[in-house]
Short mmCIF file of C-alpha atoms and ligand atoms in Angstrom, two decimals:
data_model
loop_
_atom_site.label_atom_id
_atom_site.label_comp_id
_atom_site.label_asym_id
_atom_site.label_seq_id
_atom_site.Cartn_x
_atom_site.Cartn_y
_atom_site.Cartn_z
CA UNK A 1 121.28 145.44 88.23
CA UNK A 2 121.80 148.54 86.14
CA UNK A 3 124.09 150.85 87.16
CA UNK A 4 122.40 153.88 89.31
CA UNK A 5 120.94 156.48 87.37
CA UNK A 6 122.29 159.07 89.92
CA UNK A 7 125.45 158.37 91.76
CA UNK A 8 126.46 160.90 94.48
CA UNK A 9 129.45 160.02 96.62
CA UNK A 10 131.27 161.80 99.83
CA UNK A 11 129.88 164.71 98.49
CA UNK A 12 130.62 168.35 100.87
CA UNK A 13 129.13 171.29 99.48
CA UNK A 14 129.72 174.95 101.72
CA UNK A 15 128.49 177.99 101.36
CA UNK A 16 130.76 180.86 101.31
CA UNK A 17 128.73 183.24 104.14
CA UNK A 18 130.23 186.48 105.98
CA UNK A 19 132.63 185.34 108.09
CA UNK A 20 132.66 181.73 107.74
CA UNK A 21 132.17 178.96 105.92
CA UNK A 22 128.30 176.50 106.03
CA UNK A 23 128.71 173.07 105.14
CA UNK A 24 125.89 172.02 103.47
CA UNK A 25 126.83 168.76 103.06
CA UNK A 26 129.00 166.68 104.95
CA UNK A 27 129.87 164.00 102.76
CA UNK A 28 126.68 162.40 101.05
CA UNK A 29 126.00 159.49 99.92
CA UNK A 30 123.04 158.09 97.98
CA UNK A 31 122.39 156.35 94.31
CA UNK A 32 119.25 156.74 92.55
CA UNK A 33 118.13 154.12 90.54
CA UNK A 34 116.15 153.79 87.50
CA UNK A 35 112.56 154.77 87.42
CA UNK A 36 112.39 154.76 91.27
CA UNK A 37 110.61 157.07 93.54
CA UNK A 38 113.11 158.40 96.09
CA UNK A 39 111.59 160.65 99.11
CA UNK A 40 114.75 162.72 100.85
CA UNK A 41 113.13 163.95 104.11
CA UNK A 42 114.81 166.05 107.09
CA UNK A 43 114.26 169.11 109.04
CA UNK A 44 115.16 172.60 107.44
CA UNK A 45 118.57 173.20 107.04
CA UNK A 46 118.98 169.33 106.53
CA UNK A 47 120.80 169.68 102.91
CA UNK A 48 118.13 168.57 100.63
CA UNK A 49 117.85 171.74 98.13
CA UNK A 50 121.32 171.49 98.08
CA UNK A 51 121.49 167.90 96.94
CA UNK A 52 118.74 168.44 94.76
CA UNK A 53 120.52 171.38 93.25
CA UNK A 54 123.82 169.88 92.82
CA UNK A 55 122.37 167.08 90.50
CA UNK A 56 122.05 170.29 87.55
CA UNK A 57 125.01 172.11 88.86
CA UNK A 58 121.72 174.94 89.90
CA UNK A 59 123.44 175.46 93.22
CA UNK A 60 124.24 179.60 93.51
CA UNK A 61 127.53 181.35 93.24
CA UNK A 62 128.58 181.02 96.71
CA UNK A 63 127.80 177.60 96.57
CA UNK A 64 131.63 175.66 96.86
CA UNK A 65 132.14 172.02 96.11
CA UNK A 66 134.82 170.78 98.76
CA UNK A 67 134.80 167.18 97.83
CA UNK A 68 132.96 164.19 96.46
CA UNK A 69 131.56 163.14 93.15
CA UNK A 70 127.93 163.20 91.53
CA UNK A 71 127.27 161.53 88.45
CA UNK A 72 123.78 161.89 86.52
CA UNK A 73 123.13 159.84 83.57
CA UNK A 74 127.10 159.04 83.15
CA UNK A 75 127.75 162.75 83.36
CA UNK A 76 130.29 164.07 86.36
CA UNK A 77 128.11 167.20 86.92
CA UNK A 78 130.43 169.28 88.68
CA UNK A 79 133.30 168.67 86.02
CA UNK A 80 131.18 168.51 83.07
CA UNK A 81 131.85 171.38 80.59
CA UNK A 82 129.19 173.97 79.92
CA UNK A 83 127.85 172.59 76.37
CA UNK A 84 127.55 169.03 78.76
CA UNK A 85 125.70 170.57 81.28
CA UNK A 86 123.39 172.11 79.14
CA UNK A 87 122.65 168.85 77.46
CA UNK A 88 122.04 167.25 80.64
CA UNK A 89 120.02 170.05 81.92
CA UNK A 90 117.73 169.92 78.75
CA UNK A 91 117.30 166.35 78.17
CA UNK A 92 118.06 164.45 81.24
CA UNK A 93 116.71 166.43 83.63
CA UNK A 94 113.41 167.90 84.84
CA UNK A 95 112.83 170.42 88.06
CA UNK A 96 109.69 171.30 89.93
CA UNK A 97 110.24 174.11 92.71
CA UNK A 98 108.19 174.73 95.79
CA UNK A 99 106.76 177.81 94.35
CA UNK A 100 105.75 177.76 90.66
CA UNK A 101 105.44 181.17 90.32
CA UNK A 102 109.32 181.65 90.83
CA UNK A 103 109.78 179.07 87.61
CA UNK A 104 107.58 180.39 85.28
CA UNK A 105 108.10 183.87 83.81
CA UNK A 106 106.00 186.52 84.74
CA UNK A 107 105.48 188.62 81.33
CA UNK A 108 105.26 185.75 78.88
CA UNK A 109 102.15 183.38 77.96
CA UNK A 110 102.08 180.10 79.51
CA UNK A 111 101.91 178.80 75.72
CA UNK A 112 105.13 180.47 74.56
CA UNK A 113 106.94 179.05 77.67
CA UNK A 114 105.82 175.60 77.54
CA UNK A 115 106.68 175.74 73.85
CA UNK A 116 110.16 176.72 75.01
CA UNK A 117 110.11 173.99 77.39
CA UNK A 118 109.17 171.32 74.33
CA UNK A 119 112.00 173.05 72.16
CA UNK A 120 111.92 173.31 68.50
CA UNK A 121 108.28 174.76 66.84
CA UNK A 122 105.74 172.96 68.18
CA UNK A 123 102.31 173.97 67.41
CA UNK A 124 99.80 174.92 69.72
CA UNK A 125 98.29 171.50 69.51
CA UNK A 126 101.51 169.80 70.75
CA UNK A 127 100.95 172.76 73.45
CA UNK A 128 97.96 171.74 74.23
CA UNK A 129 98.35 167.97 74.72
CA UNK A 130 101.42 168.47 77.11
CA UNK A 131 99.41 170.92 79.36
CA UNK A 132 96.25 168.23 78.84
CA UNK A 133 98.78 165.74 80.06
CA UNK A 134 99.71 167.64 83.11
CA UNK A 135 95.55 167.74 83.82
CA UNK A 136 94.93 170.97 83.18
CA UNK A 137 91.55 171.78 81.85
CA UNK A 138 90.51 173.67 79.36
CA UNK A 139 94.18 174.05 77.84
CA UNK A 140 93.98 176.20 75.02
CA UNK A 141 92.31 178.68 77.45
CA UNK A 142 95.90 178.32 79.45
CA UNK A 143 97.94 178.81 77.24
CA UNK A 144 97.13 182.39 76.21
CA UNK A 145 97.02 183.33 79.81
CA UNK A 146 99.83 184.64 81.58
CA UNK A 147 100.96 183.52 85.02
CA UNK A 148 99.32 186.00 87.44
CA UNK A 149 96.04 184.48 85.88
CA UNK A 150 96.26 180.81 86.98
CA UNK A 151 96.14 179.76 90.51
CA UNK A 152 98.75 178.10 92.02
CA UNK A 153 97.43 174.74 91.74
CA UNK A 154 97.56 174.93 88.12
CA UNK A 155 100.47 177.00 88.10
CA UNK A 156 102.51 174.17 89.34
CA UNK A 157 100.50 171.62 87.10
CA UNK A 158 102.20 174.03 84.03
CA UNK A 159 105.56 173.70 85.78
CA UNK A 160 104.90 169.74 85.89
CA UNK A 161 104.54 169.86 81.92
CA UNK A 162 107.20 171.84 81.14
CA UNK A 163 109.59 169.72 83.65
CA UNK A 164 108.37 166.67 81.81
CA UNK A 165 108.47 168.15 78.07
CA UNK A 166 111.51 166.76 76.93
CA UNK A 167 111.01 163.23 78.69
CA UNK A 168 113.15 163.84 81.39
CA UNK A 169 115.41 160.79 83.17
CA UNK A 170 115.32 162.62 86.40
CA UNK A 171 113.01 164.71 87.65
CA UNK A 172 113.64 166.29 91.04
CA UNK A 173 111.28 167.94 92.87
CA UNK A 174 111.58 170.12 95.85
CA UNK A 175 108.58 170.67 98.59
CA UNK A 176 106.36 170.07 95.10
CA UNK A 177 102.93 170.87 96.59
CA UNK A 178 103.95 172.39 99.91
CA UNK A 179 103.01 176.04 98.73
CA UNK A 180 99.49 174.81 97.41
CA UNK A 181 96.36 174.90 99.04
CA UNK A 182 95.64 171.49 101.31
CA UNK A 183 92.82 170.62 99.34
CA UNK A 184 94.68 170.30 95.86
CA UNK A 185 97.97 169.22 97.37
CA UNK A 186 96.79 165.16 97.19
CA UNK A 187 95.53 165.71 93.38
CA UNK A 188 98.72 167.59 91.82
CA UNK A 189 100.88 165.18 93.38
CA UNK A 190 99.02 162.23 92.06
CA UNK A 191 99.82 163.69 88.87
CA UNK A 192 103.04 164.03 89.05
CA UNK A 193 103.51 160.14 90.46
CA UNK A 194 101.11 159.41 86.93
CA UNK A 195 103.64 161.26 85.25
CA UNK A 196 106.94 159.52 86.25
CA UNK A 197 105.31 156.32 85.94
CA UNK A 198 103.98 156.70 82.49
CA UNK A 199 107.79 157.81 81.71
CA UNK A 200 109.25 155.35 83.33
CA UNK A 201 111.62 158.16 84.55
CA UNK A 202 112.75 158.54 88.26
CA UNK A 203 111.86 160.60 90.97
CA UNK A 204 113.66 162.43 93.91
CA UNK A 205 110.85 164.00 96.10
CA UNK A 206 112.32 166.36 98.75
CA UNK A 207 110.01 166.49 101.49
CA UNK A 208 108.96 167.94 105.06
CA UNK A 209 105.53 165.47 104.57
CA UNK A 210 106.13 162.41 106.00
CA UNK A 211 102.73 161.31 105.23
CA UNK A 212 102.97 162.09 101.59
CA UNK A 213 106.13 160.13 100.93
CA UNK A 214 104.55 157.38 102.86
CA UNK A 215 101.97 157.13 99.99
CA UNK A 216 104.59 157.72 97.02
CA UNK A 217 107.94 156.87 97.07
CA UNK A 218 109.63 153.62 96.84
CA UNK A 219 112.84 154.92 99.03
CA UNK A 220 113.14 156.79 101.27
CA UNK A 221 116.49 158.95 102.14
CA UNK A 222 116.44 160.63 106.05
CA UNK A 223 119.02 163.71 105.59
CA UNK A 224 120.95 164.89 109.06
CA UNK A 225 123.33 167.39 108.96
CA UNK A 226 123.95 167.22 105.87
CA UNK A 227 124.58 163.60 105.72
CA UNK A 228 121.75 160.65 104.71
CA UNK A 229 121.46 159.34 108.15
CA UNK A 230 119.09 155.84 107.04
CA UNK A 231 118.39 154.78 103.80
CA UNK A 232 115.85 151.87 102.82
CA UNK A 233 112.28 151.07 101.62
CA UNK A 234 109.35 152.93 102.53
CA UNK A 235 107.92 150.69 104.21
CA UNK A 236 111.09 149.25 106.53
CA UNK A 237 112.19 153.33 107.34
CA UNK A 238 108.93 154.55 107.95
CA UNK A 239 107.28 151.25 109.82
CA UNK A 240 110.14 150.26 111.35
CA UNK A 241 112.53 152.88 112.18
CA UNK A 242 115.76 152.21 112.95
CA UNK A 243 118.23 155.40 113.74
CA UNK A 244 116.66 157.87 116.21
CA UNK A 245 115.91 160.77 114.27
CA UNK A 246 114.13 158.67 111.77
CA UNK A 247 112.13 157.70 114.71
CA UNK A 248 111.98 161.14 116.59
CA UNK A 249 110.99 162.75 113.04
CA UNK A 250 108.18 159.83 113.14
CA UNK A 251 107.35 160.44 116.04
CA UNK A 252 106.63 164.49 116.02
CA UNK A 253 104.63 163.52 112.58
CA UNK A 254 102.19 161.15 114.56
CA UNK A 255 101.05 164.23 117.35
CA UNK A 256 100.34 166.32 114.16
CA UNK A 257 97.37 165.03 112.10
CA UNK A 258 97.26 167.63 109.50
CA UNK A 259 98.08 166.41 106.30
CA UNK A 260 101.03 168.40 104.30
CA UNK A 261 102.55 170.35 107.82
CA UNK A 262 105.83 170.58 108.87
CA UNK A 263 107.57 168.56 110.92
CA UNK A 264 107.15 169.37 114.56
CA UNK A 265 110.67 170.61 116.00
CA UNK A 266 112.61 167.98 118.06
CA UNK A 267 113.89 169.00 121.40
CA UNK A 268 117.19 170.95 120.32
CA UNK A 269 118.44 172.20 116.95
CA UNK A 270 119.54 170.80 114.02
CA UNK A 271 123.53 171.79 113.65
CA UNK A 272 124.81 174.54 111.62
CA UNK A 273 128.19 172.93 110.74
CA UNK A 274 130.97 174.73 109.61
CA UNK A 275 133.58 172.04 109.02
CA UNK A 276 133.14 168.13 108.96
CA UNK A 277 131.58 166.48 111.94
CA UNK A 278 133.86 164.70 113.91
CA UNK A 279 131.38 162.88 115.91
CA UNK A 280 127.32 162.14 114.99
CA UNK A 281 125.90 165.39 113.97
CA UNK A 282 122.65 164.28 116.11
CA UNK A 283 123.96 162.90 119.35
CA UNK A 284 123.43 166.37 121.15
CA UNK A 285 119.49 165.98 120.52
CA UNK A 286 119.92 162.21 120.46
CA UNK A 287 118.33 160.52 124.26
CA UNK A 288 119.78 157.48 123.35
CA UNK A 289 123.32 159.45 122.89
CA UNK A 290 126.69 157.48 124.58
CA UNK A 291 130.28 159.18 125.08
CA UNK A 292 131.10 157.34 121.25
CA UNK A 293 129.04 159.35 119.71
CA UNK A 294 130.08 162.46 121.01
CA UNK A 295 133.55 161.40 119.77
CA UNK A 296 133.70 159.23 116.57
CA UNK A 297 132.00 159.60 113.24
CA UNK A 298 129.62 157.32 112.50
CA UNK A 299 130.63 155.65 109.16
CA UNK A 300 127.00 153.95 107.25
CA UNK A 301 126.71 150.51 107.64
CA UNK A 302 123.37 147.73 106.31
CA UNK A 303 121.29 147.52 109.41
CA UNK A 304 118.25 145.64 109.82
CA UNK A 305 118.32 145.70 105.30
CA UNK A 306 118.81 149.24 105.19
CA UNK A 307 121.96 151.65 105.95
CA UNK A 308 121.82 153.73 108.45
CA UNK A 309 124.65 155.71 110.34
CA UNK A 310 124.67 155.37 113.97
CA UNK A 311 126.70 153.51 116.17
CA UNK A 312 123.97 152.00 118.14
CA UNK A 313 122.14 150.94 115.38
CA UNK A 314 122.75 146.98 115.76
CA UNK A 315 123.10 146.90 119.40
CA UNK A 316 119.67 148.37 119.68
CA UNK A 317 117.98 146.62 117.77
CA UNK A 318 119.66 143.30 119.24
CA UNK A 319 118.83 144.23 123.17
CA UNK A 320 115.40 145.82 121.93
CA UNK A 321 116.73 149.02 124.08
CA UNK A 322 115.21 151.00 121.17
CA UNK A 323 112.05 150.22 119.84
CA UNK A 324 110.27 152.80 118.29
CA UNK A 325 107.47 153.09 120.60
CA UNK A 326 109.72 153.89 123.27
CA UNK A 327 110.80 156.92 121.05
CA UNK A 328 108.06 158.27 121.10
N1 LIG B 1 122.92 180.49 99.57
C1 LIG B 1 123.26 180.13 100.80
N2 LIG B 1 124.17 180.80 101.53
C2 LIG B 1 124.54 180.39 102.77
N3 LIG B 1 124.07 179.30 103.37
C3 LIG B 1 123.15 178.58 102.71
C4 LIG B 1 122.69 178.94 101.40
N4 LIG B 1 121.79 178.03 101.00
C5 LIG B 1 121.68 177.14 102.02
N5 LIG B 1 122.49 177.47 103.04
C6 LIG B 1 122.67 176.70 104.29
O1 LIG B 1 122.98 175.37 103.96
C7 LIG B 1 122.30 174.45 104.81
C8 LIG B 1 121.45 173.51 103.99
O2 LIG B 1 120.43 174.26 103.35
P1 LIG B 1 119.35 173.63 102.36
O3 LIG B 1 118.57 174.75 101.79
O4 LIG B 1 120.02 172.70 101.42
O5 LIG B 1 118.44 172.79 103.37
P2 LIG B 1 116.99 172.17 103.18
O6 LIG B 1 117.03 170.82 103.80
O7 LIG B 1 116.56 172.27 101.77
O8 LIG B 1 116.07 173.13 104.09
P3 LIG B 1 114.50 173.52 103.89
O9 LIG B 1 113.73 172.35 104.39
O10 LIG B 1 114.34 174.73 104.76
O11 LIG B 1 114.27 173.81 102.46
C9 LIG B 1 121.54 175.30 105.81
O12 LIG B 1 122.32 175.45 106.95
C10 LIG B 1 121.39 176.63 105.09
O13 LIG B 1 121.29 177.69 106.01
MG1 LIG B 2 114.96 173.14 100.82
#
């Protein structure tokens, strides 16, 4: 197999706050491969702007990294020199924010941004076709308008095109349709899946939407405390659950039928960490929680042809103790 398009490894990422120190990320793990779609799901607070961040070296001034590596394209991101990163940032990689209206400019024609986005001089045709590609009708019409004029379904259908302008390797996007009406959310993310697969490109969706990832990704990533808790295909993590967030997450998505919400809180909340975890981040929420896990750090090991880190994984699913109906 090739070799990962995105390698991230042991990374820790804190925040420099008031009086103390947030850590982000508590050593994460997790390769992207080649024109995959990879879901990262978890509560808020979970990590996943951060990771998504670190993969352009986006992440804001107080941002420190305390360890770990990430490698995008063959680049070491967070030692790369500034003339690397900007390479990487303009022709490896493509972003798409929750809220399009904080990516696009607000006193310059969608037209003369997008052209920016294609680089060189394109003409308004090439314009045009990109913003036709993102399914945007009537195109020349958006591209003399200016931001405040579109709504935000097609607002984020112009940030699609200009993430994908220069044919991206990577495109990451964060809570893509979660600021968009219900109604449209199904449609714009159908065109960004058309998108990647027409580019052959691949795709990190961070998500709350259980559902959506369900009908999109290939992978699917379950962030805890700033760690990737299981890791494996769609269908094994989301059918067949294995570690007991996955399956408590699961199982608050099932009571709440409304396509595109939040994840329903889980008894407890998620930890604020402020130095590594020395035991499992979850095991104060956890009901299947045993003195180990209060005590030792789970390390990620293949369970049941995933990873997952938890210390009961294999014993549970050996004695059946934890199905995932019983989580429930
Ligand atoms: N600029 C910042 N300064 C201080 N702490 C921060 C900053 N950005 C994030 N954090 C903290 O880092 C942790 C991870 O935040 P992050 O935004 O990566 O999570 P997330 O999974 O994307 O959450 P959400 O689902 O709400 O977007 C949280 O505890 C958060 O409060
Ligand atoms: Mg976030």
């Amino acid at each position: 197999m090739s070799a990962p398009l995105v390698d991230i490894a042991g990374l820790v990422i804190g925040y420099d706050a008031a009086a103390r120190q947030v850590r982000a990320l508590d050593s994460a793990s997790l390769q992207v491969r080649e024109g995959e779609t990879l879901a990262i799901v978890g509560e808020s607070g979970s990590g996943k702007t951060t990771l998504g961040m670190a993969a352009g070296r986006l992440l804001p001034p107080e941002a420190q990294l305390l360890d770990g590596t990430i490698t995008v394209a063959g680049v070491d991101v967070m030692q790369a020199d500034d003339a690397a990163l900007r390479r990487l940032r303009r022709e490896k990689l493509g972003f798409v924010f929750q809220n399009p209206s904080t990516a696009l400019d607000p006193t310059m024609r969608i037209g003369r941004q997008v052209a920016l986005a294609l680089g060189g001089q394109p003409g308004p045709e090439a314009v045009a076709a990109l913003l036709a590609r993102a399914e945007l009708g009537d195109p020349e019409r958006v591209l003399r308008a200016f931001p405040h004029e579109l709504s935000g379904g097609m607002a984020q259908r112009v940030v699609i095109a200009m993430a994908i302008a220069r044919a991206p390797q990577l495109l990451i996007a964060d809570e893509p349709t979660a600021s968009l009406d219900a109604s449209i959310r199904e449609k714009v993310m159908a065109t960004l899946v058309r998108l990647r697969a027409e580019s052959g490109a691949s795709l990190v969706i961070l998500s709350h939407d259980l559902r959506l990832i369900g009908r999109h990704a290939d992978r699917v990533a379950v962030m805890y405390g700033g760690r990737i808790v299981e890791l494996g295909a769609v269908a094994q993590v989301l059918q067949a659950p294995v570690h007991p967030y996955t399956r408590a997450l699961l199982a608050a998505a099932a009571g709440n039928e409304v396509p595109g919400a939040r994840l329903e809180p889980i008894q407890g909340t998620p930890p604020m960490l402020e130095g590594r975890c020395e035991a499992c981040a979850y095991a104060p929420r956890c009901t299947f929680s045993v003195a180990r896990c209060n005590s030792e750090r789970p390390e990620a090991r293949e369970v049941a042809g995933r990873l997952v880190v938890c210390h009961r994984a294999e014993e549970a699913i050996a004695t059946g103790a934890m199905q995932p109906q019983e989580a429930r």
